[in-house]
mmCIF file of C-alpha atoms in Angstrom:
data_model
loop_
_atom_site.group_PDB
_atom_site.id
_atom_site.type_symbol
_atom_site.label_atom_id
_atom_site.label_comp_id
_atom_site.label_asym_id
_atom_site.label_seq_id
_atom_site.Cartn_x
_atom_site.Cartn_y
_atom_site.Cartn_z
ATOM 1 C CA MET A 1 -13.477 -19.925 11.576
ATOM 2 C CA ILE A 2 -10.715 -18.140 9.271
ATOM 3 C CA LEU A 3 -7.574 -16.707 9.252
ATOM 4 C CA ALA A 4 -6.368 -13.889 7.584
ATOM 5 C CA GLY A 5 -2.568 -12.261 7.359
ATOM 6 C CA ASP A 6 -0.963 -8.799 5.761
ATOM 7 C CA VAL A 7 3.014 -9.201 5.348
ATOM 8 C CA GLY A 8 4.447 -6.564 5.329
ATOM 9 C CA GLY A 9 7.708 -4.670 5.095
ATOM 10 C CA THR A 10 7.337 -3.260 8.437
ATOM 11 C CA LYS A 11 4.631 -5.137 10.429
ATOM 12 C CA THR A 12 2.719 -8.526 10.488
ATOM 13 C CA ALA A 13 -1.068 -8.370 10.769
ATOM 14 C CA LEU A 14 -3.275 -11.771 12.265
ATOM 15 C CA ALA A 15 -6.733 -11.845 12.233
ATOM 16 C CA VAL A 16 -8.907 -15.067 13.711
ATOM 17 C CA LEU A 17 -12.503 -14.214 12.168
ATOM 18 C CA ASP A 18 -15.936 -15.762 12.418
ATOM 19 C CA GLU A 19 -16.921 -16.472 9.104
ATOM 20 C CA THR A 20 -20.198 -17.793 10.093
ATOM 21 C CA SER A 21 -21.048 -14.188 11.521
ATOM 22 C CA ALA A 22 -23.043 -11.728 9.123
ATOM 23 C CA THR A 23 -20.429 -8.632 9.754
ATOM 24 C CA ARG A 24 -16.353 -9.271 10.718
ATOM 25 C CA ARG A 25 -16.048 -10.316 13.435
ATOM 26 C CA ILE A 26 -12.359 -10.209 14.719
ATOM 27 C CA VAL A 27 -11.276 -13.749 17.417
ATOM 28 C CA ARG A 28 -8.189 -12.502 16.759
ATOM 29 C CA GLU A 29 -6.150 -10.838 16.425
ATOM 30 C CA ALA A 30 -1.917 -9.492 16.134
ATOM 31 C CA THR A 31 0.667 -6.703 15.467
ATOM 32 C CA LEU A 32 4.436 -8.326 15.021
ATOM 33 C CA PRO A 33 7.431 -6.374 13.578
ATOM 34 C CA SER A 34 7.577 -8.248 10.021
ATOM 35 C CA ARG A 35 11.440 -8.024 11.161
ATOM 36 C CA GLU A 36 11.960 -9.344 14.293
ATOM 37 C CA ILE A 37 9.984 -12.890 13.697
ATOM 38 C CA GLU A 38 12.524 -15.968 12.361
ATOM 39 C CA SER A 39 10.016 -17.976 11.262
ATOM 40 C CA PHE A 40 7.089 -16.960 10.465
ATOM 41 C CA GLU A 41 5.413 -20.296 10.325
ATOM 42 C CA ASP A 42 6.553 -19.950 14.630
ATOM 43 C CA ALA A 43 4.588 -16.976 14.294
ATOM 44 C CA VAL A 44 1.362 -18.182 12.977
ATOM 45 C CA VAL A 45 1.508 -21.626 14.930
ATOM 46 C CA THR A 46 2.634 -19.482 17.826
ATOM 47 C CA PHE A 47 -0.514 -16.922 17.411
ATOM 48 C CA ILE A 48 -2.687 -19.540 16.485
ATOM 49 C CA GLY A 49 -1.585 -21.478 19.756
ATOM 50 C CA GLY A 50 -2.746 -19.439 21.812
ATOM 51 C CA ALA A 51 -6.150 -19.947 21.766
ATOM 52 C CA PRO A 52 -6.522 -23.640 21.103
ATOM 53 C CA ALA A 53 -10.070 -23.882 20.808
ATOM 54 C CA LEU A 54 -9.896 -21.831 17.558
ATOM 55 C CA ARG A 55 -10.040 -24.641 14.886
ATOM 56 C CA VAL A 56 -9.600 -22.461 11.706
ATOM 57 C CA ARG A 57 -11.623 -24.089 8.369
ATOM 58 C CA ALA A 58 -9.306 -22.151 5.991
ATOM 59 C CA ALA A 59 -6.568 -19.231 5.867
ATOM 60 C CA CYS A 60 -4.866 -16.509 3.061
ATOM 61 C CA LEU A 61 -2.133 -13.715 3.253
ATOM 62 C CA GLY A 62 -1.309 -11.054 1.454
ATOM 63 C CA VAL A 63 2.320 -11.327 1.316
ATOM 64 C CA ALA A 64 4.210 -7.705 0.253
ATOM 65 C CA GLY A 65 5.361 -9.793 -3.672
ATOM 66 C CA PRO A 66 5.265 -11.023 -5.880
ATOM 67 C CA VAL A 67 2.650 -14.743 -6.069
ATOM 68 C CA ALA A 68 3.323 -17.686 -8.229
ATOM 69 C CA ASP A 69 2.747 -20.624 -8.153
ATOM 70 C CA GLY A 70 1.789 -21.210 -4.323
ATOM 71 C CA ARG A 71 4.836 -19.224 -3.723
ATOM 72 C CA ALA A 72 5.559 -15.788 -2.175
ATOM 73 C CA VAL A 73 9.014 -13.707 -2.330
ATOM 74 C CA THR A 74 8.629 -10.871 0.080
ATOM 75 C CA THR A 75 9.850 -8.088 -1.009
ATOM 76 C CA ASN A 76 11.490 -6.380 1.477
ATOM 77 C CA LEU A 77 11.809 -9.489 3.777
ATOM 78 C CA PRO A 78 14.212 -11.912 3.468
ATOM 79 C CA TRP A 79 10.981 -13.907 3.524
ATOM 80 C CA GLU A 80 9.704 -17.358 1.060
ATOM 81 C CA LEU A 81 6.709 -18.102 2.017
ATOM 82 C CA GLU A 82 4.580 -21.223 0.541
ATOM 83 C CA GLU A 83 1.189 -22.411 -0.198
ATOM 84 C CA SER A 84 2.256 -26.499 0.741
ATOM 85 C CA LYS A 85 4.086 -25.623 4.067
ATOM 86 C CA LEU A 86 1.614 -23.016 5.634
ATOM 87 C CA ALA A 87 -0.777 -25.803 4.658
ATOM 88 C CA GLY A 88 1.211 -28.595 6.284
ATOM 89 C CA VAL A 89 1.833 -26.399 9.571
ATOM 90 C CA LEU A 90 -1.819 -25.158 9.674
ATOM 91 C CA GLY A 91 -3.450 -27.823 9.150
ATOM 92 C CA CYS A 92 -6.553 -25.768 6.195
ATOM 93 C CA PRO A 93 -6.133 -25.421 2.321
ATOM 94 C CA VAL A 94 -4.114 -21.440 2.776
ATOM 95 C CA ARG A 95 -4.337 -19.624 -0.047
ATOM 96 C CA LEU A 96 -1.602 -15.858 -0.757
ATOM 97 C CA VAL A 97 -1.818 -13.708 -2.436
ATOM 98 C CA ASN A 98 0.008 -10.418 -3.347
ATOM 99 C CA ASP A 99 -0.990 -7.361 -0.064
ATOM 100 C CA LEU A 100 -2.592 -5.018 -2.730
ATOM 101 C CA GLU A 101 -4.779 -7.850 -4.252
ATOM 102 C CA ALA A 102 -5.735 -8.318 -0.643
ATOM 103 C CA ALA A 103 -6.109 -4.572 0.220
ATOM 104 C CA ALA A 104 -7.928 -3.954 -3.326
ATOM 105 C CA THR A 105 -10.227 -6.821 -2.629
ATOM 106 C CA GLY A 106 -10.884 -6.207 1.022
ATOM 107 C CA VAL A 107 -11.977 -1.447 0.174
ATOM 108 C CA LEU A 108 -14.990 -3.014 -2.146
ATOM 109 C CA ASP A 109 -16.402 -4.612 0.402
ATOM 110 C CA LEU A 110 -15.310 -0.113 2.346
ATOM 111 C CA PRO A 111 -18.978 2.292 3.937
ATOM 112 C CA ASP A 112 -18.279 5.250 2.110
ATOM 113 C CA GLU A 113 -18.033 6.599 5.145
ATOM 114 C CA ASP A 114 -14.291 4.238 5.595
ATOM 115 C CA PHE A 115 -12.686 6.775 2.559
ATOM 116 C CA LEU A 116 -11.610 10.224 1.713
ATOM 117 C CA ILE A 117 -12.651 11.687 -1.302
ATOM 118 C CA LEU A 118 -10.492 13.521 -3.240
ATOM 119 C CA GLN A 119 -12.332 13.356 -6.564
ATOM 120 C CA SER A 120 -16.072 12.907 -6.912
ATOM 121 C CA GLY A 121 -15.788 11.997 -10.703
ATOM 122 C CA GLN A 122 -18.323 10.555 -12.370
ATOM 123 C CA ARG A 123 -18.594 6.926 -11.269
ATOM 124 C CA ARG A 124 -19.639 4.730 -14.370
ATOM 125 C CA SER A 125 -21.414 1.132 -13.439
ATOM 126 C CA GLY A 126 -19.370 -1.230 -14.218
ATOM 127 C CA GLY A 127 -15.947 1.107 -14.426
ATOM 128 C CA HIS A 128 -12.883 -0.854 -14.342
ATOM 129 C CA MET A 129 -11.202 0.566 -10.524
ATOM 130 C CA ALA A 130 -7.249 0.744 -9.227
ATOM 131 C CA MET A 131 -5.804 0.852 -7.032
ATOM 132 C CA ILE A 132 -2.169 2.762 -5.801
ATOM 133 C CA ALA A 133 -0.630 2.299 -2.074
ATOM 134 C CA ALA A 134 2.795 3.749 -0.854
ATOM 135 C CA GLY A 135 4.515 2.113 2.709
ATOM 136 C CA THR A 136 7.109 0.136 3.020
ATOM 137 C CA GLY A 137 7.429 -0.316 -0.492
ATOM 138 C CA LEU A 138 4.567 1.364 -3.113
ATOM 139 C CA GLY A 139 2.098 -1.602 -4.061
ATOM 140 C CA GLU A 140 -0.532 -1.320 -7.578
ATOM 141 C CA ALA A 141 -3.567 -3.198 -8.759
ATOM 142 C CA PHE A 142 -6.540 -3.519 -10.564
ATOM 143 C CA MET A 143 -10.204 -4.492 -10.340
ATOM 144 C CA ILE A 144 -11.847 -5.494 -14.018
ATOM 145 C CA TRP A 145 -15.215 -5.802 -13.699
ATOM 146 C CA ASP A 146 -16.012 -8.828 -15.248
ATOM 147 C CA GLY A 147 -19.717 -8.196 -15.377
ATOM 148 C CA SER A 148 -21.211 -9.587 -12.709
ATOM 149 C CA ARG A 149 -18.037 -8.895 -10.623
ATOM 150 C CA TYR A 150 -14.705 -7.359 -9.822
ATOM 151 C CA GLN A 151 -11.349 -9.577 -10.456
ATOM 152 C CA VAL A 152 -8.656 -8.027 -8.591
ATOM 153 C CA VAL A 153 -4.851 -8.695 -10.771
ATOM 154 C CA ALA A 154 -1.617 -7.844 -8.617
ATOM 155 C CA SER A 155 1.428 -6.536 -10.010
ATOM 156 C CA GLU A 156 4.602 -5.074 -9.924
ATOM 157 C CA GLY A 157 3.765 -1.468 -11.161
ATOM 158 C CA GLY A 158 5.936 -0.136 -8.107
ATOM 159 C CA HIS A 159 9.006 -1.371 -10.022
ATOM 160 C CA VAL A 160 8.743 -0.087 -13.258
ATOM 161 C CA ASP A 161 11.458 2.798 -14.107
ATOM 162 C CA PHE A 162 10.461 6.180 -12.708
ATOM 163 C CA ALA A 163 10.008 9.120 -14.882
ATOM 164 C CA PRO A 164 10.223 12.617 -13.823
ATOM 165 C CA ARG A 165 8.558 15.150 -15.143
ATOM 166 C CA ASP A 166 10.859 18.716 -13.966
ATOM 167 C CA GLU A 167 14.133 19.452 -13.774
ATOM 168 C CA ILE A 168 14.268 19.299 -10.333
ATOM 169 C CA GLU A 169 13.172 15.384 -10.733
ATOM 170 C CA ILE A 170 15.808 14.837 -13.031
ATOM 171 C CA ASP A 171 18.175 15.885 -10.733
ATOM 172 C CA LEU A 172 16.848 13.136 -8.232
ATOM 173 C CA LEU A 173 16.494 10.801 -10.599
ATOM 174 C CA ARG A 174 20.493 11.348 -10.956
ATOM 175 C CA PHE A 175 21.194 11.555 -7.027
ATOM 176 C CA LEU A 176 19.226 7.886 -6.868
ATOM 177 C CA ARG A 177 20.938 6.314 -9.791
ATOM 178 C CA ALA A 178 24.336 7.198 -7.973
ATOM 179 C CA GLU A 179 23.037 4.895 -4.999
ATOM 180 C CA PHE A 180 20.422 2.613 -6.970
ATOM 181 C CA GLY A 181 21.554 2.111 -10.554
ATOM 182 C CA HIS A 182 18.300 1.040 -11.103
ATOM 183 C CA VAL A 183 15.754 3.714 -9.615
ATOM 184 C CA SER A 184 12.005 2.281 -10.139
ATOM 185 C CA TYR A 185 8.666 4.816 -8.203
ATOM 186 C CA GLU A 186 8.967 2.015 -5.230
ATOM 187 C CA ARG A 187 12.208 4.519 -4.102
ATOM 188 C CA VAL A 188 10.626 7.393 -4.789
ATOM 189 C CA LEU A 189 6.891 7.072 -3.504
ATOM 190 C CA SER A 190 7.655 4.855 0.003
ATOM 191 C CA GLY A 191 8.014 5.782 3.570
ATOM 192 C CA PRO A 192 11.985 4.893 2.671
ATOM 193 C CA GLY A 193 11.165 7.007 -0.678
ATOM 194 C CA LEU A 194 10.189 10.336 1.574
ATOM 195 C CA HIS A 195 13.247 9.958 2.719
ATOM 196 C CA HIS A 196 15.989 9.954 -0.032
ATOM 197 C CA ILE A 197 13.334 13.204 -1.478
ATOM 198 C CA TYR A 198 14.266 14.489 1.785
ATOM 199 C CA GLY A 199 18.250 13.620 1.216
ATOM 200 C CA PHE A 200 17.938 15.416 -2.154
ATOM 201 C CA LEU A 201 16.414 17.945 -1.312
ATOM 202 C CA GLN A 202 18.561 18.547 1.541
ATOM 203 C CA SER A 203 22.032 18.200 -0.320
ATOM 204 C CA ARG A 204 20.376 21.675 -2.711
ATOM 205 C CA ALA A 205 20.002 23.317 0.548
ATOM 206 C CA GLY A 206 22.672 25.301 0.824
ATOM 207 C CA HIS A 207 22.971 24.376 4.417
ATOM 208 C CA ALA A 208 22.597 21.468 7.380
ATOM 209 C CA ALA A 209 19.451 20.598 8.734
ATOM 210 C CA PRO A 210 18.598 21.835 12.523
ATOM 211 C CA ASP A 211 19.680 19.859 14.943
ATOM 212 C CA TRP A 212 17.240 18.750 16.603
ATOM 213 C CA LEU A 213 15.733 17.087 13.477
ATOM 214 C CA ARG A 214 18.703 15.270 12.696
ATOM 215 C CA HIS A 215 18.222 14.265 15.892
ATOM 216 C CA ARG A 216 14.452 12.902 15.233
ATOM 217 C CA LEU A 217 16.178 11.425 12.038
ATOM 218 C CA GLY A 218 18.051 9.526 13.294
ATOM 219 C CA SER A 219 16.508 8.276 15.966
ATOM 220 C CA GLU A 220 12.709 7.517 14.053
ATOM 221 C CA ASP A 221 11.331 5.989 11.170
ATOM 222 C CA PRO A 222 12.340 9.162 9.077
ATOM 223 C CA SER A 223 9.858 9.073 6.726
ATOM 224 C CA ALA A 224 7.576 9.319 10.241
ATOM 225 C CA VAL A 225 9.448 12.579 11.036
ATOM 226 C CA ILE A 226 9.299 14.520 8.322
ATOM 227 C CA SER A 227 6.115 13.873 7.225
ATOM 228 C CA GLU A 228 5.022 14.934 11.012
ATOM 229 C CA VAL A 229 7.774 18.068 10.006
ATOM 230 C CA ALA A 230 6.353 19.210 6.662
ATOM 231 C CA LEU A 231 2.928 19.016 7.931
ATOM 232 C CA ALA A 232 2.994 21.737 11.876
ATOM 233 C CA GLY A 233 5.406 24.424 8.981
ATOM 234 C CA ASP A 234 8.504 23.901 10.790
ATOM 235 C CA ASP A 235 11.068 23.088 8.415
ATOM 236 C CA PRO A 236 11.652 24.066 4.884
ATOM 237 C CA VAL A 237 13.251 21.379 3.000
ATOM 238 C CA CYS A 238 10.372 18.818 5.107
ATOM 239 C CA VAL A 239 8.057 20.438 3.619
ATOM 240 C CA GLU A 240 8.434 20.726 -0.151
ATOM 241 C CA ALA A 241 9.391 16.740 0.722
ATOM 242 C CA LEU A 242 6.504 16.430 1.816
ATOM 243 C CA ASP A 243 5.456 17.880 -0.898
ATOM 244 C CA ARG A 244 7.439 16.341 -3.830
ATOM 245 C CA PHE A 245 6.314 13.264 -2.865
ATOM 246 C CA VAL A 246 2.388 13.769 -3.283
ATOM 247 C CA SER A 247 2.416 15.800 -6.409
ATOM 248 C CA VAL A 248 4.517 12.073 -7.690
ATOM 249 C CA TYR A 249 1.785 10.315 -6.581
ATOM 250 C CA GLY A 250 -0.466 12.476 -7.598
ATOM 251 C CA SER A 251 1.001 11.887 -10.941
ATOM 252 C CA GLU A 252 1.156 7.474 -11.174
ATOM 253 C CA ALA A 253 -1.487 7.707 -9.794
ATOM 254 C CA GLY A 254 -3.053 9.073 -12.954
ATOM 255 C CA ASN A 255 -0.191 6.881 -15.058
ATOM 256 C CA LEU A 256 -2.026 3.909 -13.178
ATOM 257 C CA ALA A 257 -5.512 5.033 -13.760
ATOM 258 C CA LEU A 258 -4.836 5.422 -17.705
ATOM 259 C CA LYS A 259 -3.369 2.270 -17.406
ATOM 260 C CA ALA A 260 -6.412 0.719 -15.854
ATOM 261 C CA VAL A 261 -8.860 3.336 -18.515
ATOM 262 C CA ALA A 262 -9.807 3.522 -13.967
ATOM 263 C CA THR A 263 -13.756 5.231 -15.141
ATOM 264 C CA GLY A 264 -14.534 3.385 -11.877
ATOM 265 C CA GLY A 265 -12.154 5.263 -9.659
ATOM 266 C CA VAL A 266 -9.080 5.128 -8.412
ATOM 267 C CA VAL A 267 -9.078 4.550 -4.258
ATOM 268 C CA VAL A 268 -5.322 6.222 -2.814
ATOM 269 C CA GLY A 269 -4.380 2.758 -0.217
ATOM 270 C CA GLY A 270 -1.038 2.435 2.087
ATOM 271 C CA GLY A 271 -0.033 3.467 5.752
ATOM 272 C CA ILE A 272 1.447 7.119 4.231
ATOM 273 C CA ALA A 273 -1.972 8.197 2.610
ATOM 274 C CA PRO A 274 -4.033 8.785 6.080
ATOM 275 C CA ARG A 275 -1.263 10.689 8.181
ATOM 276 C CA ILE A 276 -0.746 12.820 5.386
ATOM 277 C CA ARG A 277 -4.455 13.521 3.684
ATOM 278 C CA ALA A 278 -4.561 17.683 4.421
ATOM 279 C CA ARG A 279 -1.449 17.349 2.789
ATOM 280 C CA LEU A 280 -3.475 14.661 -0.294
ATOM 281 C CA ALA A 281 -6.607 17.282 -0.035
ATOM 282 C CA ASP A 282 -5.090 20.388 -0.754
ATOM 283 C CA GLY A 283 -5.587 19.812 -4.990
ATOM 284 C CA ARG A 284 -1.276 18.984 -5.104
ATOM 285 C CA PHE A 285 -2.300 15.681 -5.415
ATOM 286 C CA VAL A 286 -5.180 15.657 -7.926
ATOM 287 C CA LYS A 287 -3.816 18.687 -10.092
ATOM 288 C CA ALA A 288 -0.514 16.637 -10.680
ATOM 289 C CA PHE A 289 -3.537 12.549 -11.625
ATOM 290 C CA LEU A 290 -5.020 15.439 -14.277
ATOM 291 C CA SER A 291 -2.236 16.276 -16.388
ATOM 292 C CA LYS A 292 -1.787 14.331 -19.208
ATOM 293 C CA GLY A 293 -2.566 16.616 -22.043
ATOM 294 C CA ARG A 294 -4.998 15.471 -24.357
ATOM 295 C CA PHE A 295 -5.769 13.081 -20.902
ATOM 296 C CA GLU A 296 -6.511 16.350 -18.593
ATOM 297 C CA GLU A 297 -10.841 15.850 -19.445
ATOM 298 C CA LEU A 298 -10.912 11.853 -18.932
ATOM 299 C CA LEU A 299 -9.099 11.930 -16.048
ATOM 300 C CA SER A 300 -11.078 14.665 -14.295
ATOM 301 C CA THR A 301 -14.143 11.922 -14.951
ATOM 302 C CA VAL A 302 -12.211 9.469 -12.747
ATOM 303 C CA PRO A 303 -12.963 9.231 -8.469
ATOM 304 C CA VAL A 304 -10.059 9.310 -6.620
ATOM 305 C CA LYS A 305 -10.701 8.496 -3.256
ATOM 306 C CA VAL A 306 -8.106 7.753 -0.392
ATOM 307 C CA ALA A 307 -9.119 4.906 2.036
ATOM 308 C CA LEU A 308 -8.696 5.278 5.299
ATOM 309 C CA ASP A 309 -9.430 1.797 6.724
ATOM 310 C CA PRO A 310 -6.337 0.419 7.495
ATOM 311 C CA ARG A 311 -7.496 -2.827 8.429
ATOM 312 C CA ALA A 312 -8.787 -2.775 4.264
ATOM 313 C CA PRO A 313 -5.583 -5.561 3.555
ATOM 314 C CA LEU A 314 -7.102 -8.148 6.943
ATOM 315 C CA TRP A 315 -10.554 -7.506 5.171
ATOM 316 C CA GLY A 316 -9.632 -9.100 1.703
ATOM 317 C CA ALA A 317 -7.608 -11.823 2.579
ATOM 318 C CA ALA A 318 -10.971 -12.652 4.936
ATOM 319 C CA ARG A 319 -12.547 -12.117 2.177
ATOM 320 C CA VAL A 320 -11.093 -14.826 -0.155
ATOM 321 C CA ALA A 321 -9.952 -17.668 2.766
ATOM 322 C CA GLY A 322 -13.876 -17.491 3.448
ATOM 323 C CA GLU A 323 -15.078 -18.283 -0.724
ATOM 324 C CA LEU A 324 -11.858 -20.522 0.611
ATOM 325 C CA ALA A 325 -12.927 -22.394 3.090
ATOM 326 C CA GLY A 326 -17.261 -22.757 0.899
ATOM 327 C CA SER A 327 -14.885 -24.150 -1.574
#
């Protein structure tokens, strides 16, 4: 058996899989609210301990944060994870990888039906690929073809400086800089980022938000509320916020495609994309993706698709754990 984990800022998914199975067979699975976990090591032990017969031979955890020298510091949680410490607790070798490295590894094995095509493009065999994923934060990764397989390279590209494209986004930058100082793409392209965009646009609207909306924003997940209300067309500021979010998302995906020369394709992942798939597919995302001046023609050949399987990071972590178990 192998243990795979997807450690995110909002939730942590753990799964024990049978690595001898020809297909992905999950033997035991649990999803925990990350902020309710006091000790990650204790949570893993409790999860494994719920099925004493399970013998884990190797483990891989995709962690939302930079990983170096077998140690991960989570970006949006007060955790520090160490391979050696977890290996001592679990009694097996453990590999920590960036969460986007796990997700990008996972999407490489997904069947065609687990994707929504935004732009067909002209996929080049052996072309580099890239993945961008907005959720609690913003992750970016490269999939580099080495001549025989894709090597996934993690990055912290979500934390580079946000680059406004028009006067409205210049004002958005000023609005966010007043609160945060440094404004990264993650401040705009994430669940909290969608809420930031909404707050900025509402401050310019000249009228208060409806009472029902303010109540929902105060009692539920704001980004989910804004997305739902926007897709239903029930509030113009929510609609404008989601449209702006999608446009910035497409623009940064285009930036990533150029940095990777991703002629093999760009994959859009994360928890937000499947919820707003209708808006991603209406042309706004691809228009911003292509809007790169002299390189529009090149980007028009790049396949762009949304990964719809929420377990993709687990599948990727499971693949790494399986390789670790066999080494």
